[in-house]
mmCIF file of C-alpha atoms in Angstrom:
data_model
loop_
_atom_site.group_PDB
_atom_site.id
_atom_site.type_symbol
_atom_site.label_atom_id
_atom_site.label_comp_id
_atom_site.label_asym_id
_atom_site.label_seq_id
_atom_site.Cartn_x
_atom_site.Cartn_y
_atom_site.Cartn_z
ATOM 1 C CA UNK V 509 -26.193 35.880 -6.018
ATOM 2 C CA UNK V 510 -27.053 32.594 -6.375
ATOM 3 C CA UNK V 511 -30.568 33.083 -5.063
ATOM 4 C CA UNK V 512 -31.548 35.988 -7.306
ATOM 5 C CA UNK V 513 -33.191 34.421 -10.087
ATOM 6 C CA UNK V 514 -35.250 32.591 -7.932
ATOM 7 C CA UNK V 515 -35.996 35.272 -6.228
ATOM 8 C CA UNK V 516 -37.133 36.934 -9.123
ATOM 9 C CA UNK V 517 -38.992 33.860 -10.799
ATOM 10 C CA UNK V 518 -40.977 33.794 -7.547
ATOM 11 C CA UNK V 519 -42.119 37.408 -7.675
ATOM 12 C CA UNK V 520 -42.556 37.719 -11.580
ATOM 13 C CA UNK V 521 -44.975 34.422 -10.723
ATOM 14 C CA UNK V 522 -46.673 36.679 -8.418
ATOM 15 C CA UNK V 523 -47.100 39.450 -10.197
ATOM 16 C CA UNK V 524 -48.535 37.103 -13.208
ATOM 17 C CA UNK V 525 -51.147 35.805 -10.869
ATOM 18 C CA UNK V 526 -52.183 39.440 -9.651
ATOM 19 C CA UNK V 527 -52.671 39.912 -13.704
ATOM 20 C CA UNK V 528 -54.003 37.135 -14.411
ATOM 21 C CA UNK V 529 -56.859 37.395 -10.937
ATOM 22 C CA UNK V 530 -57.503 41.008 -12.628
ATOM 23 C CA UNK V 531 -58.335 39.723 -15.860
ATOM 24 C CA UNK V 532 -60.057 36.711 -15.110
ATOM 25 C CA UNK V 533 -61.864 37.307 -11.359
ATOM 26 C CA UNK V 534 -63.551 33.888 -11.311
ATOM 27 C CA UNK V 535 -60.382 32.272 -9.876
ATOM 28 C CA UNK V 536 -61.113 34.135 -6.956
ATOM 29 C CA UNK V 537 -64.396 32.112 -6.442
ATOM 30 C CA UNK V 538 -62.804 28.842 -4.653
ATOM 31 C CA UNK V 539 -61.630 30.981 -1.619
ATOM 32 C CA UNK V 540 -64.622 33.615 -1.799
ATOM 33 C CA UNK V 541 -66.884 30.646 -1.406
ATOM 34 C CA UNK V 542 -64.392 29.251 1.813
ATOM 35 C CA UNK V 543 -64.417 32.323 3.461
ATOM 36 C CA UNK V 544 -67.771 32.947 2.606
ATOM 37 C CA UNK V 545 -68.689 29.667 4.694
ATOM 38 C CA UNK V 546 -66.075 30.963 7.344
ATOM 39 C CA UNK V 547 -67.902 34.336 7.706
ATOM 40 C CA UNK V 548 -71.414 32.737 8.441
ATOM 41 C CA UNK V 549 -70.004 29.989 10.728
ATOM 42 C CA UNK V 550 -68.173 33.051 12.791
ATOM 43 C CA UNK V 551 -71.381 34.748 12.642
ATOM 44 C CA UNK V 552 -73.356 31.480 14.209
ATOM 45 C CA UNK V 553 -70.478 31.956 17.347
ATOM 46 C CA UNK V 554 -71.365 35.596 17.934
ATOM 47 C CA UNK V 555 -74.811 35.200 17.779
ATOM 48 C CA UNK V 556 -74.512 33.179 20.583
ATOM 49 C CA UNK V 557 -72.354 35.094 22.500
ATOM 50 C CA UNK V 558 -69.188 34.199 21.196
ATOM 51 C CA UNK V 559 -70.096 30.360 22.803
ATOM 52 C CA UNK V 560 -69.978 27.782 20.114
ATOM 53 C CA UNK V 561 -73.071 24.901 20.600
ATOM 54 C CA UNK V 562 -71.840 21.983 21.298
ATOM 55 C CA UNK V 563 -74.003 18.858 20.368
ATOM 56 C CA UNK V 564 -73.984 15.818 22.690
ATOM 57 C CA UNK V 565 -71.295 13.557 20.851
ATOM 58 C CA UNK V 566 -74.197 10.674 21.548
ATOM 59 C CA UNK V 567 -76.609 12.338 19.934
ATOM 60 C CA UNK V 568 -74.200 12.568 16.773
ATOM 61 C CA UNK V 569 -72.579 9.441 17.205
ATOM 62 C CA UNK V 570 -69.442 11.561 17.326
ATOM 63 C CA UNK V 571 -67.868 9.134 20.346
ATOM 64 C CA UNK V 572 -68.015 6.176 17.826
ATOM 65 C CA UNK V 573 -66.701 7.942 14.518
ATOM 66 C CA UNK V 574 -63.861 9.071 16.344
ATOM 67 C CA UNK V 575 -62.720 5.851 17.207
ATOM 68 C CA UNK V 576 -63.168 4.373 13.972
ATOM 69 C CA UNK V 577 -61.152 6.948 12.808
ATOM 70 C CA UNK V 578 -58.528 6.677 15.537
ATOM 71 C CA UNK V 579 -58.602 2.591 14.319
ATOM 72 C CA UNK V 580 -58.575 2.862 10.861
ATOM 73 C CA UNK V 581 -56.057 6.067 10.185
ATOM 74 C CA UNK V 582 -53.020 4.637 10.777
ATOM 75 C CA UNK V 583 -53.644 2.196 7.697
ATOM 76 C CA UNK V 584 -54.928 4.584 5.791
ATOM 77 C CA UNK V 585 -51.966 6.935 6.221
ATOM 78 C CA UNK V 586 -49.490 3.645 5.116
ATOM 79 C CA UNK V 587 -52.199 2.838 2.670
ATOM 80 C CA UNK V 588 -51.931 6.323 0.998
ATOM 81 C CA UNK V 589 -47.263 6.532 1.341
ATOM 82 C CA UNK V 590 -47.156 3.074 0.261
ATOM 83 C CA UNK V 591 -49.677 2.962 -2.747
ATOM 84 C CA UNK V 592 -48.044 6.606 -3.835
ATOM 85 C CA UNK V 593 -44.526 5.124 -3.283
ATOM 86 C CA UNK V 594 -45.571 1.801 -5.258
ATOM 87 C CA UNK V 595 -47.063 4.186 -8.525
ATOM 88 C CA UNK V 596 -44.875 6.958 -9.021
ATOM 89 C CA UNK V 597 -41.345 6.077 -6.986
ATOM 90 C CA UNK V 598 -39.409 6.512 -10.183
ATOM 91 C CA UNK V 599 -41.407 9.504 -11.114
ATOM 92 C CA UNK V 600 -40.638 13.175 -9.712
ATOM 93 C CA UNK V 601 -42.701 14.364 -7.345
ATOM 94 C CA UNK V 602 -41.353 18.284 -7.685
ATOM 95 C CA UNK V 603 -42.738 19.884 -10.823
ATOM 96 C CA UNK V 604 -42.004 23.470 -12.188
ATOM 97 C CA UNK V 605 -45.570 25.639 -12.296
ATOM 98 C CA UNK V 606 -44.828 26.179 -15.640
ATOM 99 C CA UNK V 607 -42.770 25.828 -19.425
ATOM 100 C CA UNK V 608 -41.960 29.401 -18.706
ATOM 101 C CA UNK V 609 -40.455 28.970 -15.206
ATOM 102 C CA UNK V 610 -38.995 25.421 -16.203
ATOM 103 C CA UNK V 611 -36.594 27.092 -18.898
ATOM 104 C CA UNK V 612 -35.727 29.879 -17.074
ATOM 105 C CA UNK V 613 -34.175 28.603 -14.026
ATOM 106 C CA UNK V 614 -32.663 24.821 -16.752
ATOM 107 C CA UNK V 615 -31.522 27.911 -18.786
ATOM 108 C CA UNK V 616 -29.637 29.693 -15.633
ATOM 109 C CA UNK V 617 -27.508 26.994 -15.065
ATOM 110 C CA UNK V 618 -28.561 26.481 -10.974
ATOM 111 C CA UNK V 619 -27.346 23.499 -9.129
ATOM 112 C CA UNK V 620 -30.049 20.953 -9.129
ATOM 113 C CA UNK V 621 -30.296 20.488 -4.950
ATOM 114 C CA UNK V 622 -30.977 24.513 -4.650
ATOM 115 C CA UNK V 623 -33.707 23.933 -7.336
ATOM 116 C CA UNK V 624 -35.017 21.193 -5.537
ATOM 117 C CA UNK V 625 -34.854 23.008 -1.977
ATOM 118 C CA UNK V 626 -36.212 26.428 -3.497
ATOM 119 C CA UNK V 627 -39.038 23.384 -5.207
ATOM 120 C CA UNK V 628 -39.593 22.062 -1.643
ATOM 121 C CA UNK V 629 -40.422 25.287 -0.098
ATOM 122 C CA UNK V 630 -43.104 26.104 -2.659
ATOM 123 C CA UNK V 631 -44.772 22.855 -1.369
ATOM 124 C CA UNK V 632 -44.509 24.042 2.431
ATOM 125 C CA UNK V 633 -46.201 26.567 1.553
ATOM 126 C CA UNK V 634 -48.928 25.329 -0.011
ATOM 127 C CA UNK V 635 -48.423 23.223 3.266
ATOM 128 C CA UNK V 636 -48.990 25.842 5.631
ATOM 129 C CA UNK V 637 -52.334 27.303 3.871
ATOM 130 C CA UNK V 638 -53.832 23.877 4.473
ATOM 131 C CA UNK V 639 -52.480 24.241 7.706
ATOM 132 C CA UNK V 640 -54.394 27.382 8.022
ATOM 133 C CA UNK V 641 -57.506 26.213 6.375
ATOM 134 C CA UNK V 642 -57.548 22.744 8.521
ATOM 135 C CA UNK V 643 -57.139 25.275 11.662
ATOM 136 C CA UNK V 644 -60.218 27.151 10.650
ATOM 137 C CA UNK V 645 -61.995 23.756 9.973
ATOM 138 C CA UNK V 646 -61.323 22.155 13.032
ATOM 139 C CA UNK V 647 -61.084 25.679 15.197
ATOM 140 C CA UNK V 648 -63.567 27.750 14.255
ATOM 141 C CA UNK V 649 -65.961 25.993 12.782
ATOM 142 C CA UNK V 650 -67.194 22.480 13.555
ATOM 143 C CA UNK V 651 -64.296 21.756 15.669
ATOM 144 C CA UNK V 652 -66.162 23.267 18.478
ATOM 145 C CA UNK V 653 -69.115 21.195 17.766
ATOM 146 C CA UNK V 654 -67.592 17.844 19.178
ATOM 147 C CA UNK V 655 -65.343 20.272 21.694
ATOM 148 C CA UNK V 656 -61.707 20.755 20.367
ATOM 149 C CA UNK V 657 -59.967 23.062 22.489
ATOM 150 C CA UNK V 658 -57.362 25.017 21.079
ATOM 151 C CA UNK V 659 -54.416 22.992 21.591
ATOM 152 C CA UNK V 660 -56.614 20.167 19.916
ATOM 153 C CA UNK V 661 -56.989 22.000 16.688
ATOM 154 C CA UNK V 662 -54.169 22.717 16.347
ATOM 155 C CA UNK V 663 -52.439 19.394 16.816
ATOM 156 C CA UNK V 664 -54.903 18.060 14.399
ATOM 157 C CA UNK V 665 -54.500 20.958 12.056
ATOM 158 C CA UNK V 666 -50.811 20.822 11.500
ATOM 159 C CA UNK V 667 -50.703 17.350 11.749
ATOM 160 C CA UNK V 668 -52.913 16.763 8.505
ATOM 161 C CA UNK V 669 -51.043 19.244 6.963
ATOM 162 C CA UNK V 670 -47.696 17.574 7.904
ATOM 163 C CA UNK V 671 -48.989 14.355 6.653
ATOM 164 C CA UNK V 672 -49.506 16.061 3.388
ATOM 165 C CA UNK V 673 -45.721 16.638 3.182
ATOM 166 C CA UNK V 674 -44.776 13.356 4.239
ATOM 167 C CA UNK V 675 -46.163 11.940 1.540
ATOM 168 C CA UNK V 676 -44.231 14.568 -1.228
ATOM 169 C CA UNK V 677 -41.097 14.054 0.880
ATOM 170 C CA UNK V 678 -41.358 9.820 1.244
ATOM 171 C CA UNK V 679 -41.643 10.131 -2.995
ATOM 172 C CA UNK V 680 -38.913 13.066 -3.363
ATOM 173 C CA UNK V 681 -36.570 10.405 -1.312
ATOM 174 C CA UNK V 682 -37.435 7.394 -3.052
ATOM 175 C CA UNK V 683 -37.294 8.731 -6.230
ATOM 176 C CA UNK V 684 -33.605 10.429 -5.689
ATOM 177 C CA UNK V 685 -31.844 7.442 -3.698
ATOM 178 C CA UNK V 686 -33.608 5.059 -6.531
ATOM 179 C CA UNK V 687 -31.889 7.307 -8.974
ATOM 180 C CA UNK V 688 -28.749 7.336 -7.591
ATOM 181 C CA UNK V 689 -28.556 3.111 -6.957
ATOM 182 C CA UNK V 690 -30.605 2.600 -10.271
ATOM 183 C CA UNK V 691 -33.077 0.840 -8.607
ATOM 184 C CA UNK V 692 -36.908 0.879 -8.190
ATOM 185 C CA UNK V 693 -36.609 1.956 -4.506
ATOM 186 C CA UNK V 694 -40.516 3.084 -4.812
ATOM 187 C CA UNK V 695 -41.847 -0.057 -5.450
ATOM 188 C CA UNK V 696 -39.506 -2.206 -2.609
ATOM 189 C CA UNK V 697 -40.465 0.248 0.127
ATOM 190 C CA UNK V 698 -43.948 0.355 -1.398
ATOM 191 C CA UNK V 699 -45.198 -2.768 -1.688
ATOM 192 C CA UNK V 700 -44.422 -3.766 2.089
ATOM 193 C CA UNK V 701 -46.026 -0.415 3.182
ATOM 194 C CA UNK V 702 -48.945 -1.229 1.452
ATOM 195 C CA UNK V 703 -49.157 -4.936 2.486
ATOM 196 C CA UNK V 704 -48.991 -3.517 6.035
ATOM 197 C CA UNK V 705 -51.133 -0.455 5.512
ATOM 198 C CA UNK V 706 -53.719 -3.671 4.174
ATOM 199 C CA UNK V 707 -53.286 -5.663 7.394
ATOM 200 C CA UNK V 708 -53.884 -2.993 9.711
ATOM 201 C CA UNK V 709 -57.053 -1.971 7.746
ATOM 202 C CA UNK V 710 -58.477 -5.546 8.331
ATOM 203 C CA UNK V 711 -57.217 -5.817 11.530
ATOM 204 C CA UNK V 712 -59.228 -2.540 12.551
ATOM 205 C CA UNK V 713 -62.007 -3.950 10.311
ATOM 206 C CA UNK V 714 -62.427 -6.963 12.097
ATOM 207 C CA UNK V 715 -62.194 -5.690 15.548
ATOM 208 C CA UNK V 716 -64.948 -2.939 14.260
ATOM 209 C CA UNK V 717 -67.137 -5.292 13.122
ATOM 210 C CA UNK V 718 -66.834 -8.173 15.630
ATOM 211 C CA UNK V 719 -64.950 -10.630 13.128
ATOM 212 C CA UNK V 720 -62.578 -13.194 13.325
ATOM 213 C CA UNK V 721 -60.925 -12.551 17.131
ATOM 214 C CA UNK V 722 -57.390 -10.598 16.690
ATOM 215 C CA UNK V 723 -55.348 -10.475 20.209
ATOM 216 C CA UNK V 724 -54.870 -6.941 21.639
ATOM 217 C CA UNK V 725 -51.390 -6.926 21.179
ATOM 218 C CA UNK V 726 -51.729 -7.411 17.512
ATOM 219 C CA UNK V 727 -54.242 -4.569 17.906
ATOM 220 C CA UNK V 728 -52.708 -2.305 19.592
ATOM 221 C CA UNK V 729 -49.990 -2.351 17.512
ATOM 222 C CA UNK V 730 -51.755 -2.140 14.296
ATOM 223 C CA UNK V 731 -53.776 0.691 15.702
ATOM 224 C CA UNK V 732 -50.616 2.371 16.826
ATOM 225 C CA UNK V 733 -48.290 2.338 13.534
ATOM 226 C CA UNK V 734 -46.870 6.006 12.649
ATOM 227 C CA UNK V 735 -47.061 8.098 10.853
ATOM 228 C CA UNK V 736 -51.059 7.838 11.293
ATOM 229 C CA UNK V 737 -51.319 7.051 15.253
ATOM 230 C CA UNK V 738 -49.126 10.672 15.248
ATOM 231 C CA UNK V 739 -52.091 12.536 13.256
ATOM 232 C CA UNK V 740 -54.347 10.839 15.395
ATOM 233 C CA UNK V 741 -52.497 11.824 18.601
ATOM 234 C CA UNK V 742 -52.594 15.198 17.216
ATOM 235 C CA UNK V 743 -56.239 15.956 17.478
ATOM 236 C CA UNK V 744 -55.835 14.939 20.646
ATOM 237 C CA UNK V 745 -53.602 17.264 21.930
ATOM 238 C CA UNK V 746 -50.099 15.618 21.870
ATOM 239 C CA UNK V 747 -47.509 17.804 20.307
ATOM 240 C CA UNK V 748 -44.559 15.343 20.778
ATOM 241 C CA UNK V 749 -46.617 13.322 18.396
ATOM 242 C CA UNK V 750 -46.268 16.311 16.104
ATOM 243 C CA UNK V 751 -43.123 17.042 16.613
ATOM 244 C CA UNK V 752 -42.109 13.529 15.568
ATOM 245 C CA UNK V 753 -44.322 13.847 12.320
ATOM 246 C CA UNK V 754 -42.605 17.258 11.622
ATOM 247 C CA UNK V 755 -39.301 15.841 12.200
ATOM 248 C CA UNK V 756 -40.270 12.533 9.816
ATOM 249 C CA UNK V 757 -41.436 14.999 7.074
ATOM 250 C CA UNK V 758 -37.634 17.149 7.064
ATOM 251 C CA UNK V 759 -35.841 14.368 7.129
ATOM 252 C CA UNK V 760 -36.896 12.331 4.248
ATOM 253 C CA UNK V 761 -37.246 16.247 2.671
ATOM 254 C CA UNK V 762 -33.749 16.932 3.347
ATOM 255 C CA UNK V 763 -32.735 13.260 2.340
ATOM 256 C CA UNK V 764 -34.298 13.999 -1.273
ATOM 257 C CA UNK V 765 -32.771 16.969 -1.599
ATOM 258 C CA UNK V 766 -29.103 16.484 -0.546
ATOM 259 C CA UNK V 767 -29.225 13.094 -2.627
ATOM 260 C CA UNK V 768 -30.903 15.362 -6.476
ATOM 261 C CA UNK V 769 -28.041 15.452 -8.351
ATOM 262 C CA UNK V 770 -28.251 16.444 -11.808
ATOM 263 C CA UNK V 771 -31.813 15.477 -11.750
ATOM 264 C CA UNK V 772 -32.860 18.461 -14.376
ATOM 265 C CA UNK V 773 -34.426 15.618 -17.233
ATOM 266 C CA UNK V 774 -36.339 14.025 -14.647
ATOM 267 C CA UNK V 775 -37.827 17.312 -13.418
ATOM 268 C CA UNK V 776 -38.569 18.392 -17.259
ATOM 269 C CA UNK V 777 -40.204 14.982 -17.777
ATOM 270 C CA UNK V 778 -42.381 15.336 -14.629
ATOM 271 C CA UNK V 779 -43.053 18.954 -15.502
ATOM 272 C CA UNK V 780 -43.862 18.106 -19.406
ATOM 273 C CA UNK V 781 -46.814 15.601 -17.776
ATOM 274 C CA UNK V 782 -48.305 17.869 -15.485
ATOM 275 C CA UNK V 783 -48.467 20.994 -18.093
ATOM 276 C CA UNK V 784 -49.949 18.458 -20.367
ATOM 277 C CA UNK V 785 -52.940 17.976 -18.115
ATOM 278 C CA UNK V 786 -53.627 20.927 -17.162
ATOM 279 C CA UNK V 787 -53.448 22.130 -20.532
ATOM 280 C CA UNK V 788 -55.897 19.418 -21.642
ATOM 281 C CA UNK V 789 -58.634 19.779 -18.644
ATOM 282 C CA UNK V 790 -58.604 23.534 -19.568
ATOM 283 C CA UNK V 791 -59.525 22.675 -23.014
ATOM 284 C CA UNK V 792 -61.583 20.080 -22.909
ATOM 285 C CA UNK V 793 -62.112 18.815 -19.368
ATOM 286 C CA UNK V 794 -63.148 15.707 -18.169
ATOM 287 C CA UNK V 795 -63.622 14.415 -21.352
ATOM 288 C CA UNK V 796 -59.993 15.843 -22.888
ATOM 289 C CA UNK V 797 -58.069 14.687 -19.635
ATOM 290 C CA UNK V 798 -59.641 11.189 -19.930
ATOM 291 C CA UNK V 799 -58.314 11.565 -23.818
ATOM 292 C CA UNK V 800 -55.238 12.836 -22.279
ATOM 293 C CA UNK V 801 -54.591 9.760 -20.140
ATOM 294 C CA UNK V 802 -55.820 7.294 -23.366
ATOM 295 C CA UNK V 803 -52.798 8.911 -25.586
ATOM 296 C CA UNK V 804 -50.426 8.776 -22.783
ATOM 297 C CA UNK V 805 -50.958 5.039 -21.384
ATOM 298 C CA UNK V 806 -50.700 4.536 -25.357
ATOM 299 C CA UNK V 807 -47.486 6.393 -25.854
ATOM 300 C CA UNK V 808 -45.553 4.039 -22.666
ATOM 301 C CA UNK V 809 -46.703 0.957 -24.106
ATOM 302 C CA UNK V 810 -44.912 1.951 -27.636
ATOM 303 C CA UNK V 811 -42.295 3.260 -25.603
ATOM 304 C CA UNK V 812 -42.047 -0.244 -23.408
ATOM 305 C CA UNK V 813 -42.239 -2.292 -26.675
ATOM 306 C CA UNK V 814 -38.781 -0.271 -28.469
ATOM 307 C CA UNK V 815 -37.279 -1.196 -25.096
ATOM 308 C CA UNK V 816 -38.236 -5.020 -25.385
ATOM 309 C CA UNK V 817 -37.084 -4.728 -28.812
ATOM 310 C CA UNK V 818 -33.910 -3.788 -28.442
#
C-alpha cells in the first residue's frame, strides 16, 4: 500500500506529459531531430549493403585521439566527482519534477528512504535512455567508423551512462552521511579528488606533450585510476570493468539511501532551486536565469551575514 501513491504520482506525471506533448508538439523536436540523424545514418549502412565504411584510423588520426582519451579520462572522471562533490556536497542531489509532485508525496506522509529510492530510480532511468542513445552513438552510427564491434559499444555505452550515475550517487552519499555527522563530507572527499583528478591531468599532459619526464610507474598509475580507466576499459570490450563501475554506482546509491533520514527540508530546498530556474529560463532565458543566479548569490550572502551576526 505503501507504494500506491507513487505509483500513481508516476502515471498522473505521465499522463501530464502526453497532455502537455499534445498541446505543445515542439517538445517533441529534440528527439525528432536524434532520430532523424539516426534514420539517415541507418540509411548510409544499407546503402552499402548493410557494411558500415570504415575510415583508416590514420587517415583520421583516430589511433592518436583514442589514446589521449584513454590518458586523460581517468582525470577527467575524478575531475568531474570531485569538483561536483567539492560544490554541492551539502546540497541534494534528488529533486522532485515539480511543486505539484513535491507536496503530494511531503503531504502523504512516506518515509523519506522510499522517497529517495522511488527518487533514485527516476534517475536510472533517465540513465538507461542515455544508455540507449550512447549505444546508438557508438553502435550504429560512427562507432563503426573507427570499428567498434558490438561488445565494444556496448561496454562503452553503458559505461558512460554508469558514470553518469556515479556522479548523482557519490553526491546523494556525501550529502546524507554529511548530514547525519554534521559535517561537510563533500568538500573533505572533494578537495583530495580533485587535487588528484589535477595531478593525473598534468601527468597525462606532460607525457602527451613531451614535458618534464614522469616515470612509468607514476604513469601508469595515473592513467589507470577508476572510475575513468573502467569507462575507458569499457569501449574496449572489458565487462568486468563494467561490472565494477555498476557495482561502484549501487553502492554509494544504496549508501545514500539507507543513510536519508528525515531528509524532506533538504529535498524541498533543493527542489525550490531547481523549479526556480526552470521557471526563470522559461520566462526569460538566458538573460532571466543569469538574473536568476544574480538574486540568488545575493540572497546567501544576506543569509551568510545573519549567521555571522548572530
Amino acid at each position: 500500500m505503501t507504494l500506491l501513491p507513487l505509483l500513481w504520482l508516476d502515471w498522473h506525471v505521465a499522463v501530464n506529459r502526453v497532455r502537455t506533448i499534445v498541446h505543445n508538439p515542439r517538445r517533441l523536436l529534440p528527439w525528432v531531430l536524434v532520430f532523424g540523424w539516426f534514420g539517415v545514418s541507418l540509411q548510409s549502412r544499407l546503402a552499402f549493403g548493410g557494411r558500415a565504411v570504415r575510415l583508416a584510423p590514420s587517415t583520421l588520426g583516430l589511433e592518436q585521439f583514442a589514446m589521449l582519451a584513454a590518458l586523460l579520462a581517468p582525470g577527467a572522471a575524478l575531475l568531474a566527482v570531485g569538483g561536483g562533490l567539492w560544490r554541492d556536497g551539502r546540497r541534494a542531489p534528488a529533486t522532485f519534477s515539480s511543486p505539484a509532485d513535491a507536496r503530494f508525496i511531503i503531504g502523504a506522509g512516506l518515509p523519506p528512504r522510499l522517497v529517495l529510492a522511488w527518487l533514485c530510480l527516476r534517475a536510472t532511468r533517465r540513465m538507461l535512455v542515455m544508455a540507449v542513445f550512447y549505444l546508438v552513438l557508438f553502435g550504429f552510427t560512427y562507432g563503426r567508423l573507427v570499428g567498434l564491434g558490438v561488445v565494444q559499444a556496448l561496454g562503452g555505452a553503458v559505461g558512460v551512462a554508469l558514470f553518469s550515475g556515479l556522479v548523482y550517487g557519490v553526491r546523494l552519499a556525501a550529502f546524507t552521511v554529511g548530514r547525519n555527522l554534521d559535517a561537510d563530507v563533500g568538500r573533505l572527499a572533494g578537495v583530495p579528488l580533485t587535487l588528484i583528478g589535477v595531478l593525473s591531468l598534468a601527468a597525462s599532459g606532460a607525457v602527451i606533450l613531451g614535458g618534464p619526464a614522469v616515470s612509468a610507474a607514476v604513469a601508469g598509475t595515473l592513467a589507470g585510476l577508476p572510475p575513468g580507466a573502467w569507462v575507458v576499459a569499457g569501449f574496449r570490450g572489458d565487462l568486468v570493468a563494467v561490472s565494477m563501475l555498476a557495482a561502484t554506482t549501487l553502492l554509494f546509491g544504496g549508501v545514500g539511501v539507507w543513510l536519508g533520514g528525515d531528509c524532506y527540508p533538504e529535498l524541498w530546498t533543493a527542489s525550490t532551486r531547481v523549479f526556480a530556474v526552470h521557471r526563470t529560463m522559461r520566462q526569460g532565458g538566458g538573460r532571466g536565469l543569469l538574473a536568476y543566479r544574480r538574486a540568488h548569490r545575493a540572497l546567501q550572502g544576506q543569509a551568510a551575514t545573519r549567521e555571522r551576526r548572530t
